[in-house]
Amino acid sequence: MLLKNASPFAFEYSRIVNSKRHKGRDRVAAFLGRDTRVGVLALVVCFCQQQRTRVLCRSRQPGCPRRGPAPRLQPLEFPVHSIIDDSERHWDCLAERGSGTAGGEAVMRSRAQMTFDETEEALSRFRVSRELGFLTRCDMSKMHEYYRPWIDLCDNMVELIRKNQVQQAVLQLPLLTTDKLVTYEDWRTAHLLLVTMASGYLWSGNPKEAPFVLPRSISQPLTAVSEQLGIRPVICHASACLANWHLIDNNQPFSPDNLQLNAFTFLNSRGNHWFFVVTAQIEKDFAPCIYEIVRAVCFSIRGKLHYVDSALSSIVTCLNNASATMKRMNEHLSPKEFYHELRPFLWGYNEGSLKQNGIIFEGMEDMGHLKYGGGSAAQSSTIQLIDAFLKVEHTGAEKDFLIEQREYMPREHRQLLEWVEASTPVGKSTPGREQALEALRAFRCTHLNTVAQYILTQIEHPSSTTGTGGTPFMQFLKNVRADTE
């Protein structure tokens, strides 16, 4: 309402101060007395309009379109950079460039003046949904028919594994380009299809005899798609879970019983399906607090902290709901089936015969031997986001591993974590923080118990076991939980 009323007041103020018949000081005082808030805003707008000035980009980058002479400002055309900027090159227009993560991402220290509707804009910019959180709704039916060979191979994966024909089918694939990938969802779907074929090609046989070279029919488009998304060219949580679902019945609510996988199906059992749809439900459980966190940070940048309490309360609720969902895993998935049959397909390029030297991408030999880890719960942006908002500080090898896992996240999700880390309004003495930390500790205990049930009980030498992400997982999980104390 404030913004809608500003324009006529701005013009009236301009008429008053520019009129030679009036004493400016008295008339301005009378004008502001009508509505101080609107009057002050109008004063700023009109001053910018009269002076024909604008705030220049602090980055001082020569190529930034926000530098140089500014055009005449229209009423309500504010000289402030929005947090929403489609250009990756000019994120420094609203942030100080930091050292970033290993991937060189900028640390987001926002200097923008947030408006009341920019929470939704920020969600859009970071590709987060108020309803779904970090989940991405990908519709396989909307993929161009050109990519039918990828879709068909993934659809037939279970039968190809049964006949021991996966490698033969992959070698017969045509080399497709990415030219017909149009939407963001197309690119995410392509990554899912390609890593499904890669995992099937590598791990459908004896792990100790996995091929050392990934055929160009997969390696070349997978590299191009991964570069587009800012993500590793390997199976990861972002594809196997976040982009790997659709509703069975659109008229029914989101639930594990109403979800079907898009790809990454290797077993002729419900267990393969159940593992990922329960994980998707856990991500969905966190959607409300993701929205609350983004809103709290957006408003806190303007010095308004009244949404912090709501965010902290939402974190507690979402963590409790997610813990309850996680306990449903054993309804249709046994530890034996997960560990011995499904888990190998979650490996990256650092297990089995690839453990020592990694893998070569055919046609891209200049990349060298790749030893990327596989899918890991540490690649979920959700818990790292909560850590960032609550200022949970990890140290040593745990911190390094968690930062590394961000390279397996979509670029925009990684940027959201960096922005919240730099801008969170929560301090160690903030009311409600301790309750949120207690819920986070309980969630991590539930996850630790689940991992012990599905992995620890299935191995002969638990102390030497590493996770699919490539880290000694039990000690890692215990240390991360301890950091929440």
Coordinates of C-alpha atoms in Angstrom, one line a residue:
M1 CA 0.0 0.0 0.0
L2 CA 2.9 2.3 0.8
L3 CA 4.4 1.9 -2.6
K4 CA 1.1 2.3 -4.4
N5 CA 0.5 5.7 -2.7
A6 CA 4.0 7.1 -3.3
S7 CA 3.7 8.2 -6.9
P8 CA 1.0 11.0 -6.5
F9 CA 2.6 12.3 -3.3
A10 CA 6.0 12.4 -5.1
F11 CA 4.6 14.6 -7.9
E12 CA 2.8 16.8 -5.4
Y13 CA 6.0 17.2 -3.4
S14 CA 7.9 18.1 -6.6
R15 CA 5.3 20.8 -7.4
I16 CA 5.6 22.3 -4.0
V17 CA 9.3 22.5 -3.8
N18 CA 9.7 23.8 -7.3
S19 CA 7.0 26.5 -7.0
K20 CA 8.4 30.1 -6.7
R21 CA 5.2 31.2 -5.0
H22 CA 5.7 29.1 -1.9
K23 CA 8.2 29.0 0.9
G24 CA 9.6 25.6 0.6
R25 CA 10.3 24.8 4.2
D26 CA 6.8 25.6 5.4
R27 CA 5.0 23.9 2.6
V28 CA 7.1 20.7 2.9
A29 CA 6.4 20.6 6.6
A30 CA 2.7 20.8 6.0
F31 CA 2.9 18.2 3.3
L32 CA 4.8 15.7 5.4
G33 CA 2.3 16.2 8.2
R34 CA -0.4 14.5 6.0
D35 CA 1.4 11.2 6.0
T36 CA 4.9 11.1 7.3
R37 CA 5.8 7.6 6.0
V38 CA 4.5 8.3 2.5
G39 CA 6.0 11.7 2.5
V40 CA 9.5 10.5 3.4
L41 CA 9.3 7.9 0.7
A42 CA 8.1 10.5 -1.8
L43 CA 10.9 12.8 -0.8
V44 CA 13.5 10.1 -1.6
V45 CA 11.8 9.3 -4.9
C46 CA 11.5 12.9 -6.0
F47 CA 15.1 13.7 -5.0
C48 CA 16.4 10.9 -7.1
Q49 CA 14.3 12.1 -10.0
Q50 CA 15.4 15.7 -9.7
Q51 CA 19.1 14.8 -9.4
R52 CA 18.9 12.2 -12.1
T53 CA 21.2 10.0 -10.1
R54 CA 21.4 6.4 -9.0
V55 CA 23.4 4.2 -6.8
L56 CA 26.2 2.7 -8.8
C57 CA 27.1 -0.9 -8.5
R58 CA 29.6 -1.3 -5.7
S59 CA 31.5 -4.0 -7.6
R60 CA 32.9 -1.3 -10.0
Q61 CA 33.1 -4.0 -12.7
P62 CA 33.6 -2.3 -16.1
G63 CA 31.2 -4.7 -17.8
C64 CA 28.4 -4.2 -15.3
P65 CA 25.3 -2.6 -17.0
R66 CA 24.6 -0.7 -13.8
R67 CA 27.7 1.5 -14.2
G68 CA 27.9 4.7 -16.2
P69 CA 25.5 7.6 -16.7
A70 CA 22.0 6.7 -15.4
P71 CA 18.8 7.5 -17.2
R72 CA 16.2 9.8 -15.7
L73 CA 14.4 7.9 -12.9
Q74 CA 10.7 7.6 -13.1
P75 CA 8.6 7.7 -9.9
L76 CA 9.0 4.5 -7.9
E77 CA 12.0 3.4 -10.0
F78 CA 14.3 2.9 -7.1
P79 CA 18.1 3.1 -7.4
V80 CA 18.6 -0.2 -5.5
H81 CA 19.8 -3.5 -6.8
S82 CA 17.3 -6.3 -6.3
I83 CA 18.5 -9.6 -5.0
I84 CA 17.0 -11.1 -8.1
D85 CA 19.5 -10.8 -10.9
D86 CA 19.5 -13.2 -13.9
S87 CA 23.1 -12.5 -14.6
E88 CA 25.6 -14.8 -12.8
R89 CA 28.3 -12.3 -13.6
H90 CA 26.8 -9.5 -11.5
W91 CA 26.0 -11.2 -8.2
D92 CA 28.7 -8.9 -6.9
C93 CA 26.3 -6.0 -7.6
L94 CA 24.6 -7.0 -4.3
A95 CA 27.3 -9.0 -2.6
E96 CA 30.9 -8.8 -1.5
R97 CA 33.0 -11.3 -3.3
G98 CA 34.4 -13.8 -0.9
S99 CA 36.8 -16.7 -1.2
G100 CA 33.8 -19.0 -1.7
T101 CA 33.8 -22.7 -1.7
A102 CA 36.2 -25.0 -3.5
G103 CA 34.1 -24.3 -6.6
G104 CA 34.7 -20.6 -6.4
E105 CA 31.2 -19.6 -5.5
A106 CA 30.7 -16.1 -4.1
V107 CA 29.7 -15.6 -0.5
M108 CA 26.5 -13.7 -0.6
R109 CA 26.6 -10.7 1.8
S110 CA 23.5 -8.9 0.6
R111 CA 23.5 -5.1 0.6
A112 CA 20.1 -4.8 -1.2
Q113 CA 17.1 -3.1 0.4
M114 CA 14.6 -5.9 0.4
T115 CA 10.9 -5.1 -0.4
F116 CA 8.1 -6.9 1.1
D117 CA 7.5 -9.2 -1.8
E118 CA 11.1 -10.2 -2.4
T119 CA 10.8 -13.3 -0.3
E120 CA 9.0 -15.0 -3.2
E121 CA 11.5 -13.5 -5.7
A122 CA 14.4 -14.9 -3.6
L123 CA 12.8 -18.3 -3.6
S124 CA 12.5 -18.1 -7.4
R125 CA 16.1 -16.9 -7.7
F126 CA 17.4 -19.8 -5.7
R127 CA 15.0 -22.3 -7.4
V128 CA 13.2 -23.1 -4.2
S129 CA 9.5 -23.8 -3.9
R130 CA 7.3 -22.6 -1.0
E131 CA 5.3 -25.8 -1.4
L132 CA 8.1 -28.3 -2.3
G133 CA 11.3 -26.9 -0.8
F134 CA 14.3 -28.0 -2.7
L135 CA 12.3 -30.6 -4.7
T136 CA 12.0 -30.1 -8.5
R137 CA 8.9 -31.1 -10.3
C138 CA 10.1 -32.8 -13.5
D139 CA 7.7 -34.1 -16.1
M140 CA 9.3 -36.8 -18.3
S141 CA 6.5 -36.5 -20.8
K142 CA 7.6 -33.0 -21.7
M143 CA 11.1 -34.1 -22.8
H144 CA 11.7 -33.7 -26.5
E145 CA 11.2 -36.9 -28.4
Y146 CA 14.9 -36.6 -29.5
Y147 CA 15.8 -37.9 -26.1
R148 CA 13.7 -41.0 -26.4
P149 CA 16.7 -43.3 -26.4
W150 CA 17.7 -42.1 -23.0
I151 CA 14.2 -42.5 -21.6
D152 CA 13.7 -46.0 -23.1
L153 CA 17.0 -47.3 -21.7
C154 CA 16.2 -46.1 -18.2
D155 CA 12.7 -47.5 -18.4
N156 CA 14.1 -50.9 -19.4
M157 CA 16.9 -50.8 -16.9
V158 CA 15.5 -53.6 -14.6
E159 CA 15.1 -56.0 -17.6
L160 CA 18.5 -55.1 -19.0
I161 CA 20.1 -55.9 -15.7
R162 CA 18.3 -59.2 -15.5
K163 CA 19.6 -60.1 -18.9
N164 CA 23.1 -58.7 -18.2
Q165 CA 22.7 -56.4 -21.3
V166 CA 23.2 -52.9 -19.8
Q167 CA 26.7 -52.3 -21.1
Q168 CA 25.7 -53.5 -24.5
A169 CA 22.7 -51.2 -24.6
V170 CA 24.8 -48.2 -23.5
L171 CA 27.4 -48.9 -26.2
Q172 CA 24.6 -48.8 -28.8
L173 CA 23.3 -45.5 -27.7
P174 CA 23.5 -42.6 -30.2
L175 CA 25.5 -39.6 -29.2
L176 CA 22.9 -36.9 -28.5
T177 CA 23.6 -33.2 -27.9
T178 CA 21.9 -30.9 -25.4
D179 CA 20.5 -28.6 -28.0
K180 CA 16.9 -29.6 -27.4
L181 CA 16.9 -29.2 -23.7
V182 CA 14.8 -26.0 -23.2
T183 CA 13.6 -25.6 -19.6
Y184 CA 15.5 -25.9 -16.3
E185 CA 13.4 -29.0 -15.6
D186 CA 14.6 -30.5 -18.9
W187 CA 18.2 -30.1 -17.8
R188 CA 17.5 -31.6 -14.4
T189 CA 15.7 -34.5 -16.0
A190 CA 18.6 -35.0 -18.5
H191 CA 21.1 -35.2 -15.6
L192 CA 18.9 -37.8 -13.8
L193 CA 18.6 -40.0 -17.0
L194 CA 22.4 -39.8 -17.7
V195 CA 23.5 -40.7 -14.2
T196 CA 21.0 -43.5 -14.2
M197 CA 22.6 -44.9 -17.3
A198 CA 26.1 -44.3 -15.9
S199 CA 25.3 -46.1 -12.7
G200 CA 23.7 -49.0 -14.5
Y201 CA 26.7 -49.3 -16.9
L202 CA 29.2 -49.3 -14.1
W203 CA 27.6 -51.2 -11.3
S204 CA 25.1 -53.7 -12.8
G205 CA 27.8 -56.4 -12.8
N206 CA 30.7 -57.4 -10.5
P207 CA 31.9 -54.2 -8.8
K208 CA 35.4 -55.4 -8.9
E209 CA 35.2 -55.6 -12.7
A210 CA 33.5 -52.2 -13.3
P211 CA 34.7 -50.5 -16.6
F212 CA 37.4 -47.9 -16.3
V213 CA 35.9 -45.8 -19.2
L214 CA 32.5 -44.3 -19.4
P215 CA 31.3 -44.3 -23.1
R216 CA 31.1 -40.9 -24.9
S217 CA 27.3 -41.5 -25.5
I218 CA 27.0 -40.8 -21.7
S219 CA 30.1 -38.9 -20.8
Q220 CA 29.9 -36.0 -23.3
P221 CA 26.2 -35.0 -22.7
L222 CA 26.6 -35.7 -19.0
T223 CA 29.5 -33.2 -18.8
A224 CA 27.6 -30.6 -20.7
V225 CA 24.5 -30.9 -18.6
S226 CA 26.5 -30.9 -15.4
E227 CA 28.3 -27.7 -16.4
Q228 CA 25.0 -26.1 -17.2
L229 CA 23.6 -27.0 -13.7
G230 CA 26.8 -26.3 -11.8
I231 CA 26.8 -29.8 -10.5
R232 CA 29.1 -32.9 -10.5
P233 CA 28.7 -35.4 -13.4
V234 CA 27.8 -38.3 -11.2
I235 CA 24.8 -39.7 -9.2
C236 CA 23.9 -37.3 -6.5
H237 CA 21.0 -36.5 -4.1
A238 CA 19.8 -33.7 -6.4
S239 CA 19.0 -36.1 -9.2
A240 CA 18.2 -39.4 -7.5
C241 CA 15.9 -37.8 -5.0
L242 CA 15.0 -34.1 -5.7
A243 CA 14.2 -34.5 -9.4
N244 CA 13.2 -38.1 -9.3
W245 CA 9.5 -38.2 -8.6
H246 CA 6.0 -37.5 -9.9
L247 CA 2.5 -37.8 -8.4
I248 CA 0.6 -41.0 -9.3
D249 CA -2.7 -39.2 -8.8
N250 CA -2.6 -35.4 -9.1
N251 CA -5.8 -35.1 -7.1
Q252 CA -4.2 -36.8 -4.1
P253 CA -1.7 -35.1 -1.7
F254 CA 2.0 -35.5 -1.8
S255 CA 2.9 -38.7 0.1
P256 CA 5.2 -41.7 -0.4
D257 CA 2.2 -43.8 -1.3
N258 CA 1.3 -41.3 -4.1
L259 CA 4.8 -41.0 -5.6
Q260 CA 6.4 -42.8 -8.5
L261 CA 10.1 -42.6 -9.6
N262 CA 11.1 -41.0 -12.9
A263 CA 14.2 -43.1 -13.3
F264 CA 17.1 -44.7 -11.2
T265 CA 15.2 -47.9 -10.9
F266 CA 17.4 -51.0 -10.8
L267 CA 15.6 -53.6 -8.7
N268 CA 12.3 -55.4 -9.5
S269 CA 11.0 -54.6 -6.0
R270 CA 9.2 -51.9 -4.0
G271 CA 12.3 -51.3 -1.9
N272 CA 14.2 -49.4 -4.6
H273 CA 11.2 -47.2 -5.1
W274 CA 10.5 -46.8 -1.4
F275 CA 13.9 -45.6 -0.5
F276 CA 13.7 -42.5 -2.8
V277 CA 10.1 -41.6 -2.3
V278 CA 10.5 -41.6 1.5
T279 CA 13.6 -39.4 1.1
A280 CA 11.5 -37.1 -1.2
Q281 CA 8.8 -36.9 1.5
I282 CA 11.5 -35.9 4.1
E283 CA 12.6 -33.1 1.7
K284 CA 8.9 -32.1 1.4
D285 CA 8.6 -32.0 5.2
F286 CA 11.2 -29.3 5.3
A287 CA 9.5 -27.0 2.8
P288 CA 7.7 -24.8 5.4
C289 CA 10.9 -24.0 7.3
I290 CA 12.9 -23.3 4.1
Y291 CA 10.4 -20.6 3.2
E292 CA 10.4 -19.2 6.8
I293 CA 14.2 -19.1 6.8
V294 CA 14.4 -17.2 3.5
R295 CA 11.7 -14.8 4.6
A296 CA 13.4 -14.2 8.0
V297 CA 16.7 -13.4 6.2
C298 CA 15.1 -11.2 3.6
F299 CA 13.4 -9.0 6.3
S300 CA 16.4 -9.0 8.7
I301 CA 18.5 -7.4 6.0
R302 CA 16.1 -4.4 6.5
G303 CA 16.5 -4.6 10.2
K304 CA 13.1 -6.3 10.7
L305 CA 13.5 -9.3 12.9
H306 CA 9.9 -10.2 13.6
Y307 CA 10.0 -13.3 11.4
V308 CA 13.0 -14.9 13.1
D309 CA 10.8 -16.5 15.9
S310 CA 8.5 -17.9 13.2
A311 CA 11.4 -19.5 11.4
L312 CA 12.9 -21.0 14.5
S313 CA 9.5 -22.5 15.5
S314 CA 9.0 -23.8 11.9
I315 CA 12.4 -25.5 12.0
V316 CA 11.4 -27.4 15.2
T317 CA 8.1 -28.6 13.6
C318 CA 9.7 -29.6 10.3
L319 CA 12.6 -31.5 12.0
N320 CA 10.1 -33.5 14.1
N321 CA 7.9 -34.3 11.0
A322 CA 11.0 -35.4 9.0
S323 CA 12.2 -37.6 11.8
A324 CA 8.8 -39.3 11.9
T325 CA 8.9 -39.8 8.1
M326 CA 12.4 -41.3 8.3
K327 CA 11.2 -44.0 10.6
R328 CA 8.9 -45.2 7.8
M329 CA 11.8 -46.4 5.8
N330 CA 11.6 -50.0 7.1
E331 CA 7.9 -50.3 5.9
H332 CA 9.0 -51.6 2.5
L333 CA 12.8 -51.6 2.5
S334 CA 15.0 -54.1 4.4
P335 CA 18.6 -53.4 5.5
K336 CA 19.7 -56.4 3.5
E337 CA 18.1 -55.3 0.2
F338 CA 19.4 -51.7 0.6
Y339 CA 23.0 -52.6 1.5
H340 CA 23.6 -55.5 -0.9
E341 CA 21.4 -54.7 -3.8
L342 CA 20.5 -50.9 -4.0
R343 CA 23.4 -49.2 -2.4
P344 CA 26.1 -50.1 -5.0
F345 CA 24.2 -48.1 -7.6
L346 CA 24.6 -45.0 -5.4
W347 CA 28.4 -45.4 -5.7
G348 CA 30.4 -42.7 -7.5
Y349 CA 33.7 -43.2 -9.3
N350 CA 35.7 -44.1 -6.1
E351 CA 34.5 -47.6 -5.3
G352 CA 35.1 -51.2 -6.5
S353 CA 37.6 -51.4 -9.3
L354 CA 37.5 -47.6 -9.6
K355 CA 38.7 -47.0 -6.0
Q356 CA 42.3 -46.5 -6.9
N357 CA 42.3 -44.6 -10.2
G358 CA 38.7 -43.4 -10.8
I359 CA 37.2 -43.3 -14.2
I360 CA 37.9 -41.8 -17.6
F361 CA 35.2 -40.0 -19.6
E362 CA 35.6 -41.1 -23.3
G363 CA 36.2 -38.2 -25.6
M364 CA 37.1 -36.0 -22.6
E365 CA 40.4 -37.6 -21.6
D366 CA 41.9 -34.2 -20.8
M367 CA 39.7 -34.1 -17.7
G368 CA 41.9 -36.9 -16.3
H369 CA 40.9 -39.6 -13.9
L370 CA 37.7 -38.6 -12.1
K371 CA 37.1 -39.8 -8.5
Y372 CA 33.8 -38.2 -7.6
G373 CA 31.9 -39.6 -4.6
G374 CA 28.4 -40.9 -5.1
G375 CA 25.0 -40.1 -3.6
S376 CA 25.0 -39.0 0.0
A377 CA 22.6 -37.5 2.5
A378 CA 25.2 -34.8 3.1
Q379 CA 24.3 -33.5 -0.3
S380 CA 20.9 -32.4 0.9
S381 CA 20.8 -28.6 1.0
T382 CA 18.1 -28.7 3.7
I383 CA 20.1 -29.7 6.8
Q384 CA 23.0 -27.5 5.7
L385 CA 20.6 -24.6 5.3
I386 CA 19.3 -25.1 8.9
D387 CA 22.9 -25.3 10.1
A388 CA 23.7 -22.1 8.4
F389 CA 20.6 -20.3 9.8
L390 CA 21.3 -21.5 13.3
K391 CA 25.0 -20.8 13.0
V392 CA 26.0 -24.4 13.7
E393 CA 29.8 -24.4 13.2
H394 CA 31.5 -27.6 12.0
T395 CA 35.2 -27.9 12.1
G396 CA 38.0 -30.0 10.7
A397 CA 37.4 -32.9 8.3
E398 CA 33.6 -32.7 8.9
K399 CA 33.5 -29.0 7.7
D400 CA 35.7 -29.8 4.7
F401 CA 33.5 -32.7 3.7
L402 CA 30.2 -30.8 4.0
I403 CA 31.6 -27.9 2.0
E404 CA 32.8 -30.4 -0.7
Q405 CA 29.3 -31.9 -0.8
R406 CA 27.9 -28.6 -1.9
E407 CA 29.5 -29.2 -5.3
Y408 CA 27.0 -32.0 -5.8
M409 CA 24.1 -29.5 -5.3
P410 CA 22.5 -27.4 -8.0
R411 CA 24.3 -24.1 -8.3
E412 CA 21.4 -22.0 -7.0
H413 CA 20.9 -24.2 -3.9
R414 CA 24.6 -23.7 -3.1
Q415 CA 24.3 -20.0 -3.5
L416 CA 21.3 -20.0 -1.1
L417 CA 23.4 -21.7 1.6
E418 CA 26.2 -19.1 1.1
W419 CA 23.7 -16.2 1.3
V420 CA 22.1 -17.5 4.5
E421 CA 25.5 -18.2 6.1
A422 CA 26.5 -14.6 5.5
S423 CA 23.2 -13.0 6.4
T424 CA 21.5 -15.0 9.1
P425 CA 20.1 -12.9 11.9
V426 CA 20.3 -15.7 14.4
G427 CA 22.8 -15.3 17.2
K428 CA 23.8 -17.8 19.9
S429 CA 21.6 -16.0 22.4
T430 CA 18.6 -15.6 20.1
P431 CA 15.4 -16.9 21.9
G432 CA 14.2 -20.1 20.3
R433 CA 17.6 -21.1 19.0
E434 CA 18.2 -23.7 21.7
Q435 CA 14.9 -25.4 21.0
A436 CA 15.7 -25.6 17.3
L437 CA 19.2 -27.0 18.1
E438 CA 17.6 -29.7 20.4
A439 CA 15.3 -30.7 17.5
L440 CA 18.2 -30.8 15.1
R441 CA 20.2 -33.0 17.5
A442 CA 17.2 -35.4 17.7
F443 CA 16.9 -35.5 13.9
R444 CA 20.6 -36.3 13.6
C445 CA 20.2 -39.1 16.2
T446 CA 17.3 -40.5 14.2
H447 CA 19.4 -40.4 11.0
L448 CA 22.4 -42.0 12.8
N449 CA 20.2 -44.8 14.0
T450 CA 18.8 -45.3 10.5
V451 CA 22.3 -45.5 9.0
A452 CA 23.3 -48.0 11.7
Q453 CA 20.3 -50.1 10.9
Y454 CA 20.7 -50.1 7.2
I455 CA 24.5 -50.3 6.9
L456 CA 26.3 -51.1 10.1
T457 CA 24.3 -54.3 10.7
Q458 CA 25.2 -55.6 7.2
I459 CA 29.0 -55.3 7.2
E460 CA 31.7 -57.5 8.7
H461 CA 34.1 -54.7 9.7
P462 CA 32.0 -51.6 10.7
S463 CA 35.0 -49.5 11.8
S464 CA 36.5 -49.4 8.3
T465 CA 33.3 -48.7 6.4
T466 CA 32.9 -45.6 4.3
G467 CA 29.7 -44.1 3.0
T468 CA 28.8 -43.7 -0.7
G469 CA 30.1 -40.1 -0.4
G470 CA 33.5 -41.5 0.4
T471 CA 33.9 -40.7 4.1
P472 CA 34.0 -43.0 7.2
F473 CA 30.3 -42.4 7.9
M474 CA 29.7 -43.4 11.5
Q475 CA 32.4 -41.2 13.0
F476 CA 31.5 -38.4 10.7
L477 CA 27.8 -38.5 11.7
K478 CA 28.7 -38.6 15.4
N479 CA 31.1 -35.6 15.0
V480 CA 28.5 -33.6 13.1
R481 CA 25.9 -34.4 15.8
A482 CA 28.4 -33.3 18.5
D483 CA 28.8 -29.9 16.7
T484 CA 25.1 -29.3 17.3
E485 CA 25.7 -29.4 21.1

